[in-house]
Amino acid sequence: MKIVIEPDLPTDSDDYNVISEGVAAVANVSGMTCEIGLRLGGGTKTIIDTLIETKQNKVHIAIDPYGNIDYIETDDSTRKLNYTNQMRNQCLVNMYMYCLTLEAPFLFFNLEDTEFFKRFSDGVPIYNEYKTIETQYSFIHLDGPHNVESLLIEIDFFHNRTPVGAIMVFDDVANYDHGEVHDYLASLGWISLKTSPRKWSYIKTEKA
Ligand SMILES: C[S@@+](CC[C@H](N)C(=O)[O-])C[C@H]1O[C@@H](n2cnc3c(N)ncnc32)[C@H](O)[C@@H]1O
């Protein structure tokens, strides 16, 4: 098997500044950072790079099933996109090489979003000299399934585990009815922070 060392950790989309600006903006908000949908690591690298640049000592977690299962690409289309276990192995070699260099606290969960939510609803155990249970998230990049139904489930999970000031970023907002997602977020007290053609961010406010 040929292993490609890819220190750049490739991205697959645009407007990653929405992620880096969002991570920088949660410097005073407590909780882990999280990416749903790791692929080859580009989004997670952006998050970790910004955590380091802004001197935030936070655990970052990524959740991805790989396994070349059917991928929900839009509200109307589900198909295989070659997110294989081989891709997972390739990504993790590079990801952990990168973390080794930077000493970044990164944990990977080889699960779908919904399986993670079932198993870690009461927090994520962290082992670093001693054990802690992290129950809060300060920043989340939602880049797994791109349909409204899945996104509303993800929003519910993170809404209940985020402090005021937390930020969520949605990728590929043109792939689904983002208006429905926007309205649901507004009903929970999340307001639009930054918009771009591919990614939109929202910040949690005190609900009126
Ligand atoms: C668009 S790619 C992610 C790109 C990556 N965030 C980046 O910025 O480079 C989508 C990823 O979501 C993963 N995925 C598919 N279904 C998922 C689910 N139910 N939960 C979490 N991740 C999922 C796929 O395996 C794939 O790696």
PDB file of N, CA and C and ligand atoms in Angstrom, residues 9-14 16 19 35-47 62-72 81-84 87-88 109 111-117 141-146 150 154 171-172 175 198-199, ligand 1:
ATOM      1  N   LEU A   9      -2.898  18.447   4.537  1.00  0.00           N
ATOM      2  CA  LEU A   9      -4.235  17.977   4.903  1.00  0.00           C
ATOM      3  C   LEU A   9      -5.311  18.648   4.028  1.00  0.00           C
ATOM      4  N   PRO A  10      -5.598  18.098   2.843  1.00  0.00           N
ATOM      5  CA  PRO A  10      -6.407  18.770   1.831  1.00  0.00           C
ATOM      6  C   PRO A  10      -7.825  19.126   2.272  1.00  0.00           C
ATOM      7  N   THR A  11      -8.302  20.241   1.747  1.00  0.00           N
ATOM      8  CA  THR A  11      -9.691  20.662   1.942  1.00  0.00           C
ATOM      9  C   THR A  11     -10.501  20.235   0.710  1.00  0.00           C
ATOM     10  N   ASP A  12     -11.814  20.425   0.760  1.00  0.00           N
ATOM     11  CA  ASP A  12     -12.633  20.070  -0.408  1.00  0.00           C
ATOM     12  C   ASP A  12     -13.675  21.136  -0.724  1.00  0.00           C
ATOM     13  N   SER A  13     -13.516  22.314  -0.142  1.00  0.00           N
ATOM     14  CA  SER A  13     -14.557  23.322  -0.315  1.00  0.00           C
ATOM     15  C   SER A  13     -13.907  24.702  -0.322  1.00  0.00           C
ATOM     16  N   ASP A  14     -14.679  25.743  -0.073  1.00  0.00           N
ATOM     17  CA  ASP A  14     -14.153  27.118  -0.065  1.00  0.00           C
ATOM     18  C   ASP A  14     -14.551  27.820   1.229  1.00  0.00           C
ATOM     19  N   TYR A  16     -12.885  28.840   3.909  1.00  0.00           N
ATOM     20  CA  TYR A  16     -12.408  28.320   5.202  1.00  0.00           C
ATOM     21  C   TYR A  16     -12.113  29.438   6.199  1.00  0.00           C
ATOM     22  N   ILE A  19     -14.426  29.467   9.028  1.00  0.00           N
ATOM     23  CA  ILE A  19     -14.045  28.572  10.139  1.00  0.00           C
ATOM     24  C   ILE A  19     -12.999  29.249  11.013  1.00  0.00           C
ATOM     25  N   GLU A  35     -15.592  18.805  14.630  1.00  0.00           N
ATOM     26  CA  GLU A  35     -15.970  18.782  13.214  1.00  0.00           C
ATOM     27  C   GLU A  35     -16.718  17.491  12.922  1.00  0.00           C
ATOM     28  N   ILE A  36     -17.903  17.627  12.321  1.00  0.00           N
ATOM     29  CA  ILE A  36     -18.636  16.466  11.819  1.00  0.00           C
ATOM     30  C   ILE A  36     -18.244  16.325  10.356  1.00  0.00           C
ATOM     31  N   GLY A  37     -17.580  15.232   9.997  1.00  0.00           N
ATOM     32  CA  GLY A  37     -17.136  15.004   8.611  1.00  0.00           C
ATOM     33  C   GLY A  37     -15.695  15.440   8.430  1.00  0.00           C
ATOM     34  N   LEU A  38     -14.764  14.486   8.584  1.00  0.00           N
ATOM     35  CA  LEU A  38     -13.325  14.822   8.590  1.00  0.00           C
ATOM     36  C   LEU A  38     -12.708  14.733   7.185  1.00  0.00           C
ATOM     37  N   ARG A  39     -13.144  13.782   6.383  1.00  0.00           N
ATOM     38  CA  ARG A  39     -12.593  13.515   5.039  1.00  0.00           C
ATOM     39  C   ARG A  39     -11.069  13.411   5.105  1.00  0.00           C
ATOM     40  N   LEU A  40     -10.340  14.320   4.439  1.00  0.00           N
ATOM     41  CA  LEU A  40      -8.873  14.249   4.451  1.00  0.00           C
ATOM     42  C   LEU A  40      -8.244  15.231   5.433  1.00  0.00           C
ATOM     43  N   GLY A  41      -9.069  15.867   6.249  1.00  0.00           N
ATOM     44  CA  GLY A  41      -8.517  16.615   7.386  1.00  0.00           C
ATOM     45  C   GLY A  41      -8.411  18.123   7.227  1.00  0.00           C
ATOM     46  N   GLY A  42      -8.780  18.675   6.056  1.00  0.00           N
ATOM     47  CA  GLY A  42      -8.566  20.110   5.825  1.00  0.00           C
ATOM     48  C   GLY A  42      -9.319  21.024   6.772  1.00  0.00           C
ATOM     49  N   GLY A  43     -10.578  20.689   7.063  1.00  0.00           N
ATOM     50  CA  GLY A  43     -11.365  21.529   7.980  1.00  0.00           C
ATOM     51  C   GLY A  43     -10.813  21.465   9.386  1.00  0.00           C
ATOM     52  N   THR A  44     -10.489  20.258   9.818  1.00  0.00           N
ATOM     53  CA  THR A  44      -9.946  20.082  11.173  1.00  0.00           C
ATOM     54  C   THR A  44      -8.582  20.768  11.305  1.00  0.00           C
ATOM     55  N   LYS A  45      -7.777  20.717  10.257  1.00  0.00           N
ATOM     56  CA  LYS A  45      -6.483  21.418  10.311  1.00  0.00           C
ATOM     57  C   LYS A  45      -6.709  22.925  10.492  1.00  0.00           C
ATOM     58  N   THR A  46      -7.678  23.476   9.768  1.00  0.00           N
ATOM     59  CA  THR A  46      -7.987  24.905   9.906  1.00  0.00           C
ATOM     60  C   THR A  46      -8.365  25.224  11.357  1.00  0.00           C
ATOM     61  N   ILE A  47      -9.169  24.355  11.947  1.00  0.00           N
ATOM     62  CA  ILE A  47      -9.601  24.576  13.338  1.00  0.00           C
ATOM     63  C   ILE A  47      -8.405  24.505  14.284  1.00  0.00           C
ATOM     64  N   ALA A  62     -13.129  15.023  16.009  1.00  0.00           N
ATOM     65  CA  ALA A  62     -13.717  14.867  14.680  1.00  0.00           C
ATOM     66  C   ALA A  62     -14.475  13.542  14.640  1.00  0.00           C
ATOM     67  N   ILE A  63     -15.612  13.570  13.942  1.00  0.00           N
ATOM     68  CA  ILE A  63     -16.518  12.415  13.898  1.00  0.00           C
ATOM     69  C   ILE A  63     -16.774  12.075  12.428  1.00  0.00           C
ATOM     70  N   ASP A  64     -16.493  10.835  12.043  1.00  0.00           N
ATOM     71  CA  ASP A  64     -16.680  10.450  10.636  1.00  0.00           C
ATOM     72  C   ASP A  64     -16.751   8.930  10.539  1.00  0.00           C
ATOM     73  N   PRO A  65     -17.772   8.383   9.859  1.00  0.00           N
ATOM     74  CA  PRO A  65     -17.873   6.916   9.744  1.00  0.00           C
ATOM     75  C   PRO A  65     -16.976   6.334   8.650  1.00  0.00           C
ATOM     76  N   TYR A  66     -16.665   7.107   7.599  1.00  0.00           N
ATOM     77  CA  TYR A  66     -16.005   6.579   6.380  1.00  0.00           C
ATOM     78  C   TYR A  66     -16.725   5.295   5.945  1.00  0.00           C
ATOM     79  N   GLY A  67     -15.987   4.260   5.509  1.00  0.00           N
ATOM     80  CA  GLY A  67     -16.606   2.978   5.142  1.00  0.00           C
ATOM     81  C   GLY A  67     -17.347   2.988   3.819  1.00  0.00           C
ATOM     82  N   ASN A  68     -17.202   4.058   3.039  1.00  0.00           N
ATOM     83  CA  ASN A  68     -17.872   4.189   1.737  1.00  0.00           C
ATOM     84  C   ASN A  68     -19.372   3.897   1.821  1.00  0.00           C
ATOM     85  N   ILE A  69     -19.975   4.320   2.931  1.00  0.00           N
ATOM     86  CA  ILE A  69     -21.431   4.175   3.039  1.00  0.00           C
ATOM     87  C   ILE A  69     -22.101   5.263   2.198  1.00  0.00           C
ATOM     88  N   ASP A  70     -23.402   5.108   1.958  1.00  0.00           N
ATOM     89  CA  ASP A  70     -24.118   6.126   1.174  1.00  0.00           C
ATOM     90  C   ASP A  70     -24.004   7.470   1.879  1.00  0.00           C
ATOM     91  N   TYR A  71     -23.688   8.508   1.104  1.00  0.00           N
ATOM     92  CA  TYR A  71     -23.477   9.846   1.658  1.00  0.00           C
ATOM     93  C   TYR A  71     -24.654  10.741   1.280  1.00  0.00           C
ATOM     94  N   ILE A  72     -25.215  11.429   2.259  1.00  0.00           N
ATOM     95  CA  ILE A  72     -26.324  12.364   1.990  1.00  0.00           C
ATOM     96  C   ILE A  72     -25.701  13.671   1.522  1.00  0.00           C
ATOM     97  N   LEU A  81     -19.566   8.448  -2.314  1.00  0.00           N
ATOM     98  CA  LEU A  81     -18.594   9.434  -2.798  1.00  0.00           C
ATOM     99  C   LEU A  81     -17.158   9.017  -2.479  1.00  0.00           C
ATOM    100  N   ASN A  82     -16.967   7.710  -2.265  1.00  0.00           N
ATOM    101  CA  ASN A  82     -15.618   7.187  -2.015  1.00  0.00           C
ATOM    102  C   ASN A  82     -14.973   7.715  -0.744  1.00  0.00           C
ATOM    103  N   TYR A  83     -15.780   7.944   0.279  1.00  0.00           N
ATOM    104  CA  TYR A  83     -15.231   8.249   1.600  1.00  0.00           C
ATOM    105  C   TYR A  83     -14.940   6.892   2.265  1.00  0.00           C
ATOM    106  N   THR A  84     -13.859   6.279   1.832  1.00  0.00           N
ATOM    107  CA  THR A  84     -13.570   4.882   2.168  1.00  0.00           C
ATOM    108  C   THR A  84     -12.747   4.758   3.456  1.00  0.00           C
ATOM    109  N   MET A  87      -9.386   5.984   2.801  1.00  0.00           N
ATOM    110  CA  MET A  87      -9.274   7.436   2.997  1.00  0.00           C
ATOM    111  C   MET A  87      -9.080   7.752   4.485  1.00  0.00           C
ATOM    112  N   ARG A  88      -9.840   7.054   5.337  1.00  0.00           N
ATOM    113  CA  ARG A  88      -9.693   7.252   6.793  1.00  0.00           C
ATOM    114  C   ARG A  88      -8.254   6.992   7.232  1.00  0.00           C
ATOM    115  N   PHE A 109     -13.333  10.023  16.241  1.00  0.00           N
ATOM    116  CA  PHE A 109     -14.376   9.041  16.526  1.00  0.00           C
ATOM    117  C   PHE A 109     -14.885   8.478  15.200  1.00  0.00           C
ATOM    118  N   LEU A 111     -17.358   7.147  13.774  1.00  0.00           N
ATOM    119  CA  LEU A 111     -18.799   6.956  13.958  1.00  0.00           C
ATOM    120  C   LEU A 111     -19.561   7.955  13.099  1.00  0.00           C
ATOM    121  N   GLU A 112     -20.807   7.587  12.761  1.00  0.00           N
ATOM    122  CA  GLU A 112     -21.701   8.608  12.208  1.00  0.00           C
ATOM    123  C   GLU A 112     -22.072   9.584  13.326  1.00  0.00           C
ATOM    124  N   ASP A 113     -22.563  10.758  12.925  1.00  0.00           N
ATOM    125  CA  ASP A 113     -23.031  11.747  13.907  1.00  0.00           C
ATOM    126  C   ASP A 113     -24.014  11.134  14.900  1.00  0.00           C
ATOM    127  N   THR A 114     -25.036  10.435  14.370  1.00  0.00           N
ATOM    128  CA  THR A 114     -26.101   9.922  15.243  1.00  0.00           C
ATOM    129  C   THR A 114     -25.591   8.851  16.214  1.00  0.00           C
ATOM    130  N   GLU A 115     -24.620   8.036  15.776  1.00  0.00           N
ATOM    131  CA  GLU A 115     -24.055   7.021  16.676  1.00  0.00           C
ATOM    132  C   GLU A 115     -23.229   7.694  17.768  1.00  0.00           C
ATOM    133  N   PHE A 116     -22.483   8.743  17.407  1.00  0.00           N
ATOM    134  CA  PHE A 116     -21.738   9.506  18.408  1.00  0.00           C
ATOM    135  C   PHE A 116     -22.715  10.119  19.419  1.00  0.00           C
ATOM    136  N   PHE A 117     -23.805  10.705  18.923  1.00  0.00           N
ATOM    137  CA  PHE A 117     -24.750  11.380  19.827  1.00  0.00           C
ATOM    138  C   PHE A 117     -25.324  10.388  20.836  1.00  0.00           C
ATOM    139  N   HIS A 141     -18.083  22.591  13.413  1.00  0.00           N
ATOM    140  CA  HIS A 141     -18.180  22.665  11.951  1.00  0.00           C
ATOM    141  C   HIS A 141     -19.023  21.488  11.493  1.00  0.00           C
ATOM    142  N   LEU A 142     -20.213  21.789  10.943  1.00  0.00           N
ATOM    143  CA  LEU A 142     -21.136  20.741  10.508  1.00  0.00           C
ATOM    144  C   LEU A 142     -20.926  20.485   9.021  1.00  0.00           C
ATOM    145  N   ASP A 143     -20.190  19.416   8.705  1.00  0.00           N
ATOM    146  CA  ASP A 143     -19.822  19.136   7.313  1.00  0.00           C
ATOM    147  C   ASP A 143     -19.928  17.644   6.999  1.00  0.00           C
ATOM    148  N   GLY A 144     -20.912  16.982   7.641  1.00  0.00           N
ATOM    149  CA  GLY A 144     -21.194  15.579   7.324  1.00  0.00           C
ATOM    150  C   GLY A 144     -22.371  15.538   6.364  1.00  0.00           C
ATOM    151  N   PRO A 145     -23.485  14.914   6.769  1.00  0.00           N
ATOM    152  CA  PRO A 145     -24.655  14.864   5.892  1.00  0.00           C
ATOM    153  C   PRO A 145     -25.193  16.260   5.613  1.00  0.00           C
ATOM    154  N   HIS A 146     -25.547  16.504   4.341  1.00  0.00           N
ATOM    155  CA  HIS A 146     -26.014  17.832   3.929  1.00  0.00           C
ATOM    156  C   HIS A 146     -27.503  17.793   3.588  1.00  0.00           C
ATOM    157  N   SER A 150     -30.951  15.783   8.903  1.00  0.00           N
ATOM    158  CA  SER A 150     -29.745  15.477   9.691  1.00  0.00           C
ATOM    159  C   SER A 150     -29.246  16.716  10.431  1.00  0.00           C
ATOM    160  N   GLU A 154     -28.449  17.396  14.431  1.00  0.00           N
ATOM    161  CA  GLU A 154     -27.133  17.872  14.905  1.00  0.00           C
ATOM    162  C   GLU A 154     -27.296  19.161  15.726  1.00  0.00           C
ATOM    163  N   ASP A 171     -21.470  24.003   6.266  1.00  0.00           N
ATOM    164  CA  ASP A 171     -20.811  23.980   4.955  1.00  0.00           C
ATOM    165  C   ASP A 171     -21.833  23.638   3.870  1.00  0.00           C
ATOM    166  N   ASP A 172     -21.493  23.991   2.642  1.00  0.00           N
ATOM    167  CA  ASP A 172     -22.306  23.645   1.477  1.00  0.00           C
ATOM    168  C   ASP A 172     -23.769  24.032   1.660  1.00  0.00           C
ATOM    169  N   ASN A 175     -26.616  23.219  -0.733  1.00  0.00           N
ATOM    170  CA  ASN A 175     -26.999  21.824  -1.033  1.00  0.00           C
ATOM    171  C   ASN A 175     -28.361  21.434  -0.456  1.00  0.00           C
ATOM    172  N   ARG A 198     -20.254  29.402   0.383  1.00  0.00           N
ATOM    173  CA  ARG A 198     -20.260  28.000   0.821  1.00  0.00           C
ATOM    174  C   ARG A 198     -20.583  27.809   2.303  1.00  0.00           C
ATOM    175  N   LYS A 199     -20.078  28.692   3.141  1.00  0.00           N
ATOM    176  CA  LYS A 199     -20.190  28.459   4.585  1.00  0.00           C
ATOM    177  C   LYS A 199     -20.882  29.637   5.287  1.00  0.00           C
TER     178      LYS A 199
HETATM  179  C1  LIG B   1     -17.718  17.004   2.625  1.00  0.00           C
HETATM  180  S1  LIG B   1     -16.712  15.804   3.407  1.00  0.00           S
HETATM  181  C2  LIG B   1     -15.964  16.693   4.753  1.00  0.00           C
HETATM  182  C3  LIG B   1     -14.876  17.653   4.309  1.00  0.00           C
HETATM  183  C4  LIG B   1     -14.034  18.234   5.420  1.00  0.00           C
HETATM  184  N1  LIG B   1     -14.837  18.756   6.508  1.00  0.00           N
HETATM  185  C5  LIG B   1     -13.164  19.359   4.888  1.00  0.00           C
HETATM  186  O1  LIG B   1     -13.450  20.548   5.170  1.00  0.00           O
HETATM  187  O2  LIG B   1     -12.205  19.061   4.180  1.00  0.00           O
HETATM  188  C6  LIG B   1     -17.939  14.872   4.212  1.00  0.00           C
HETATM  189  C7  LIG B   1     -17.454  13.827   5.206  1.00  0.00           C
HETATM  190  O3  LIG B   1     -18.603  13.487   6.012  1.00  0.00           O
HETATM  191  C8  LIG B   1     -18.523  12.129   6.332  1.00  0.00           C
HETATM  192  N2  LIG B   1     -19.863  11.654   6.728  1.00  0.00           N
HETATM  193  C9  LIG B   1     -20.797  11.055   5.968  1.00  0.00           C
HETATM  194  N3  LIG B   1     -21.895  10.793   6.685  1.00  0.00           N
HETATM  195  C10 LIG B   1     -21.627  11.218   7.947  1.00  0.00           C
HETATM  196  C11 LIG B   1     -22.354  11.177   9.164  1.00  0.00           C
HETATM  197  N4  LIG B   1     -23.604  10.674   9.227  1.00  0.00           N
HETATM  198  N5  LIG B   1     -21.782  11.674  10.275  1.00  0.00           N
HETATM  199  C12 LIG B   1     -20.514  12.195  10.228  1.00  0.00           C
HETATM  200  N6  LIG B   1     -19.776  12.267   9.099  1.00  0.00           N
HETATM  201  C13 LIG B   1     -20.333  11.780   7.973  1.00  0.00           C
HETATM  202  C14 LIG B   1     -17.968  11.481   5.082  1.00  0.00           C
HETATM  203  O4  LIG B   1     -17.398  10.205   5.358  1.00  0.00           O
HETATM  204  C15 LIG B   1     -16.936  12.528   4.607  1.00  0.00           C
HETATM  205  O5  LIG B   1     -15.651  12.232   5.063  1.00  0.00           O
END
